[in-house]
Amino acid sequence: MYPWGNELELDGIHRCNVLHGDFPSENTLEDGYHETAPVDAFYTNDYGIQKMIGNVWELCSNKARIDREEIQVESIDEQIEIYQQGSIDYYAAKGGSFLCHESYCNRYRLKARNGVDRLTSASNIGFRCVQE
């Protein structure tokens, strides 16, 4: 369910930045952060990547809904071209954010995904730079 196992906490230690307390009125700060956390604040996976879940939603270059018939391998250049043309309105957002809570937005699990408009901006949406 999570990069480190099936429980949100591992050995009683918070591994990501999500809302703890009563959504939306109270954040108990159990993970130490009211809003976004520094990149190196939590769990690093076996690939050396941090913040795979929690903190901010990561806007992806693929569309939010992919029908089975449409799955095909596209190069990064093709994905960028599609994005710049604006031919798809909603893109996948993965990982959840500091505003996610198990009673409301339990989308910080690995299999969860969300869709957001490509022009959306908010304090809980970001992106990850990747180099091939």
XYZ file of N, CA and C in Angstrom:
396
model
N 0.813 -1.186 0.000
C 0.000 0.000 0.000
C 0.868 1.266 0.000
N 1.981 1.257 0.725
C 2.917 2.379 0.774
C 4.286 1.888 0.317
N 5.201 2.768 -0.045
C 6.519 2.303 -0.498
C 7.255 1.436 0.529
N 6.964 1.603 1.806
C 7.680 0.888 2.868
C 6.878 -0.253 3.477
N 5.614 -0.458 3.071
C 4.802 -1.539 3.635
C 3.333 -1.184 3.673
N 2.565 -1.874 4.508
C 1.113 -1.722 4.516
C 0.571 -0.745 5.552
N 1.404 -0.221 6.406
C 0.965 0.730 7.424
C 1.544 2.111 7.125
N 0.753 3.151 7.452
C 1.212 4.520 7.195
C 2.492 4.840 7.973
N 2.580 4.343 9.199
C 3.789 4.523 10.002
C 4.579 3.219 9.998
N 5.877 3.310 10.068
C 6.741 2.134 10.152
C 7.517 2.225 11.459
N 7.315 1.239 12.329
C 7.958 1.225 13.650
C 7.650 2.499 14.433
N 6.401 2.998 14.285
C 5.969 4.187 15.008
C 6.530 5.494 14.482
N 7.169 5.449 13.322
C 7.786 6.651 12.741
C 7.007 7.082 11.502
N 6.686 8.363 11.424
C 6.002 8.898 10.248
C 6.950 8.891 9.061
N 6.470 8.409 7.922
C 7.301 8.292 6.723
C 6.888 9.265 5.622
N 5.827 10.040 5.883
C 5.375 11.004 4.871
C 4.610 12.132 5.545
N 4.375 13.195 4.810
C 3.713 14.387 5.307
C 2.268 14.402 4.827
N 1.352 13.972 5.705
C -0.082 14.038 5.435
C -0.754 14.640 6.664
N -2.032 14.961 6.548
C -2.740 15.598 7.651
C -3.087 14.574 8.724
N -2.734 14.867 9.964
C -3.096 14.050 11.121
C -4.022 14.888 11.984
N -5.092 14.299 12.505
C -6.046 15.018 13.329
C -7.426 14.918 12.728
N -8.254 15.930 12.959
C -9.624 15.955 12.446
C -9.680 16.828 11.204
N -9.836 16.188 10.043
C -9.917 16.931 8.787
C -11.230 17.679 8.735
N -11.290 18.913 8.292
C -10.193 19.782 7.872
C -9.776 20.786 8.938
N -10.384 20.698 10.114
C -10.205 21.777 11.088
C -8.982 21.666 11.987
N -8.439 20.467 12.179
C -7.333 20.328 13.125
C -6.217 19.458 12.555
N -5.015 19.986 12.569
C -3.829 19.223 12.213
C -2.999 19.110 13.485
N -2.836 17.894 13.988
C -2.123 17.690 15.254
C -0.613 17.795 15.105
N -0.128 17.918 13.875
C 1.302 18.051 13.592
C 2.108 16.834 14.046
N 1.466 15.660 14.088
C 2.164 14.434 14.507
C 3.392 14.150 13.652
N 3.335 14.544 12.380
C 4.494 14.311 11.506
C 5.485 15.472 11.551
N 5.141 16.516 12.323
C 6.054 17.637 12.505
C 5.825 18.822 11.582
N 4.831 18.729 10.681
C 4.656 19.799 9.692
C 3.189 20.187 9.541
N 2.945 21.494 9.470
C 1.592 22.003 9.255
C 1.258 22.027 7.768
N 2.216 22.391 6.966
C 2.032 22.413 5.513
C 3.156 21.603 4.882
N 3.830 22.141 3.866
C 4.869 21.364 3.182
C 6.095 21.159 4.077
N 6.796 20.069 3.818
C 8.003 19.709 4.570
C 9.211 19.782 3.640
N 10.411 19.970 4.181
C 11.616 19.953 3.342
C 11.761 18.614 2.614
N 12.377 18.626 1.465
C 12.510 17.429 0.632
C 13.137 16.268 1.388
N 14.119 16.537 2.219
C 14.830 15.451 2.897
C 14.255 15.092 4.271
N 13.021 15.518 4.560
C 12.451 15.320 5.893
C 11.999 13.890 6.181
N 11.711 13.101 5.171
C 11.150 11.775 5.403
C 11.882 10.698 4.629
N 11.228 9.587 4.513
C 11.679 8.342 3.900
C 12.348 8.521 2.533
N 13.474 7.860 2.339
C 14.140 7.765 1.040
C 14.027 6.318 0.588
N 13.534 6.083 -0.639
C 13.359 4.698 -1.089
C 14.679 4.089 -1.555
N 14.620 2.839 -1.991
C 15.830 2.117 -2.401
C 16.507 2.724 -3.628
N 15.800 3.581 -4.363
C 16.374 4.247 -5.534
C 16.951 5.618 -5.180
N 16.863 5.991 -3.906
C 17.370 7.285 -3.466
C 16.392 8.425 -3.695
N 15.132 8.097 -3.995
C 14.114 9.112 -4.271
C 13.322 9.387 -2.998
N 13.075 10.663 -2.744
C 12.342 11.068 -1.552
C 10.976 11.617 -1.922
N 10.082 11.599 -0.956
C 8.748 12.188 -1.082
C 7.922 11.575 -2.215
N 7.876 10.266 -2.272
C 7.046 9.621 -3.292
C 5.566 9.729 -2.936
N 5.258 9.908 -1.664
C 3.879 10.159 -1.259
C 3.870 11.257 -0.201
N 2.745 11.956 -0.109
C 2.606 13.040 0.850
C 3.300 14.309 0.370
N 3.215 15.327 1.175
C 3.792 16.651 0.943
C 3.034 17.409 -0.146
N 3.289 17.149 -1.437
C 2.507 17.773 -2.515
C 2.149 16.729 -3.570
N 0.987 16.918 -4.208
C 0.626 16.105 -5.362
C 1.671 16.357 -6.439
N 2.057 15.325 -7.133
C 3.003 15.499 -8.236
C 2.252 15.393 -9.555
N 2.243 16.490 -10.293
C 1.591 16.541 -11.595
C 2.430 15.744 -12.586
N 1.792 14.821 -13.285
C 2.495 13.932 -14.224
C 2.222 14.354 -15.662
N 3.026 13.881 -16.586
C 2.857 14.260 -17.993
C 1.837 13.390 -18.712
N 1.321 12.354 -18.062
C 0.308 11.510 -18.701
C -1.089 11.941 -18.270
N -2.060 11.659 -19.134
C -3.421 12.083 -18.826
C -3.984 11.311 -17.638
N -4.994 11.888 -17.012
C -5.541 11.341 -15.775
C -6.191 9.981 -15.972
N -6.926 9.818 -17.035
C -7.597 8.542 -17.294
C -6.998 7.940 -18.552
N -6.550 6.723 -18.435
C -5.981 6.034 -19.587
C -6.795 4.773 -19.832
N -7.536 4.758 -20.931
C -8.289 3.568 -21.297
C -7.324 2.497 -21.778
N -7.661 1.251 -21.492
C -6.782 0.136 -21.839
C -6.383 0.162 -23.315
N -7.311 0.518 -24.204
C -7.016 0.534 -25.639
C -5.995 1.608 -26.007
N -5.879 2.625 -25.176
C -5.024 3.760 -25.504
C -3.601 3.635 -24.967
N -3.345 2.595 -24.193
C -2.014 2.467 -23.601
C -0.996 2.184 -24.693
N -0.042 3.067 -24.795
C 1.041 2.898 -25.751
C 2.263 3.641 -25.224
N 3.408 3.188 -25.597
C 4.637 3.819 -25.137
C 4.882 5.061 -25.976
N 5.025 6.189 -25.298
C 5.338 7.439 -25.979
C 6.657 7.951 -25.425
N 7.422 8.597 -26.253
C 8.679 9.183 -25.780
C 8.364 10.411 -24.930
N 9.321 10.835 -24.162
C 9.168 12.051 -23.366
C 8.853 13.228 -24.280
N 9.518 13.309 -25.432
C 9.270 14.404 -26.377
C 7.821 14.405 -26.846
N 7.267 13.214 -27.133
C 5.867 13.132 -27.560
C 4.932 13.568 -26.441
N 5.232 13.163 -25.204
C 4.391 13.561 -24.081
C 4.441 15.068 -23.872
N 5.616 15.667 -23.989
C 5.743 17.123 -23.841
C 4.959 17.838 -24.933
N 5.042 17.334 -26.163
C 4.308 17.943 -27.273
C 2.799 17.890 -27.031
N 2.298 16.753 -26.579
C 0.869 16.619 -26.276
C 0.474 17.615 -25.194
N 1.297 17.731 -24.153
C 1.015 18.655 -23.061
C 0.976 20.092 -23.568
N 1.962 20.486 -24.362
C 2.042 21.859 -24.850
C 0.900 22.198 -25.797
N 0.412 21.218 -26.528
C -0.716 21.445 -27.430
C -2.012 21.633 -26.657
N -2.021 21.187 -25.410
C -3.223 21.338 -24.601
C -4.360 20.452 -25.048
N -4.056 19.343 -25.708
C -5.110 18.479 -26.233
C -5.734 17.593 -25.159
N -5.155 17.557 -23.991
C -5.710 16.803 -22.873
C -5.931 17.797 -21.745
N -7.122 17.790 -21.151
C -7.414 18.758 -20.103
C -6.938 18.321 -18.722
N -7.098 17.040 -18.410
C -6.768 16.563 -17.075
C -5.590 15.604 -17.100
N -4.621 15.878 -16.245
C -3.419 15.062 -16.140
C -3.405 14.336 -14.800
N -2.694 13.229 -14.765
C -2.571 12.463 -13.527
C -1.785 13.260 -12.496
N -2.208 13.142 -11.265
C -1.472 13.682 -10.125
C -1.341 12.530 -9.136
N -0.147 12.281 -8.688
C 0.114 11.121 -7.834
C 0.721 11.550 -6.505
N 0.515 10.727 -5.498
C 1.239 10.863 -4.244
C 0.528 11.523 -3.084
N -0.571 12.225 -3.324
C -1.243 12.904 -2.231
C -0.471 14.116 -1.742
N -1.005 14.768 -0.720
C -0.365 15.989 -0.231
C -0.509 16.123 1.277
N 0.014 17.239 1.797
C -0.086 17.519 3.227
C -1.528 17.757 3.655
N -2.445 17.923 2.710
C -3.861 18.098 3.024
C -4.639 16.786 3.014
N -4.026 15.697 2.587
C -4.719 14.404 2.532
C -4.880 13.810 3.929
N -6.035 13.210 4.161
C -6.363 12.570 5.437
C -7.107 11.284 5.127
N -6.918 10.254 5.948
C -7.530 8.960 5.673
C -9.055 9.023 5.598
N -9.703 9.992 6.246
C -11.161 10.087 6.232
C -11.691 10.850 5.025
N -10.823 11.526 4.297
C -11.280 12.383 3.210
C -10.618 12.045 1.879
N -9.323 12.070 1.847
C -8.578 11.933 0.599
C -7.488 10.895 0.793
N -7.856 9.655 0.851
C -6.897 8.577 1.128
C -6.128 8.228 -0.136
N -5.675 9.237 -0.864
C -5.020 9.011 -2.154
C -3.507 9.081 -2.070
N -2.956 8.977 -0.890
C -1.502 8.936 -0.771
C -0.991 7.504 -0.821
N -1.862 6.556 -1.122
C -1.457 5.163 -1.329
C -0.858 5.017 -2.723
N 0.007 4.034 -2.917
C 0.700 3.857 -4.203
C -0.244 3.704 -5.385
N -1.338 2.957 -5.226
C -2.220 2.680 -6.359
C -3.188 3.822 -6.666
N -3.273 4.798 -5.811
C -4.234 5.884 -5.996
C -3.739 6.896 -7.019
N -4.684 7.522 -7.694
C -4.344 8.597 -8.622
C -5.475 9.613 -8.602
N -5.165 10.789 -9.022
C -6.113 11.882 -9.083
C -5.903 12.566 -10.419
N -6.867 13.331 -10.867
C -6.711 14.094 -12.089
C -6.902 15.571 -11.813
N -6.032 16.393 -12.377
C -6.155 17.837 -12.205
C -5.993 18.528 -13.550
N -6.640 19.662 -13.688
C -6.516 20.462 -14.897
C -5.060 20.869 -15.081
N -4.594 20.863 -16.315
C -3.179 21.143 -16.574
C -2.770 22.564 -16.206
N -3.713 23.452 -16.019
C -3.396 24.832 -15.651
C -3.602 25.103 -14.161
N -3.881 24.057 -13.391
C -4.119 24.201 -11.962
C -2.856 24.633 -11.231
N -3.030 25.516 -10.272
C -1.924 25.849 -9.372
C -2.484 25.903 -7.953
N -1.747 25.349 -7.022
C -2.154 25.347 -5.618
C -0.928 25.039 -4.765
N -1.017 25.333 -3.490
C 0.124 25.108 -2.596
C 0.419 23.635 -2.377
N -0.504 22.753 -2.751
C -0.286 21.321 -2.541
C -0.098 20.550 -3.852
N 0.284 21.247 -4.928
C 0.557 20.602 -6.219
C 1.950 21.020 -6.682
N 2.720 20.047 -7.123
C 4.065 20.330 -7.609
C 4.421 19.385 -8.739
N 5.686 19.276 -9.037
C 6.150 18.353 -10.067
C 7.554 17.902 -9.693
N 8.000 16.861 -10.333
C 9.333 16.307 -10.070
C 10.134 16.367 -11.357
N 11.330 16.887 -11.280
C 12.223 16.910 -12.439
C 12.912 15.554 -12.560
N 12.965 15.034 -13.773
C 13.562 13.725 -14.022
C 14.544 13.850 -15.167
N 15.645 13.165 -15.055
C 16.644 13.170 -16.114
C 16.806 11.759 -16.641
N 16.806 11.619 -17.969
C 17.008 10.305 -18.581
C 18.469 10.049 -18.797
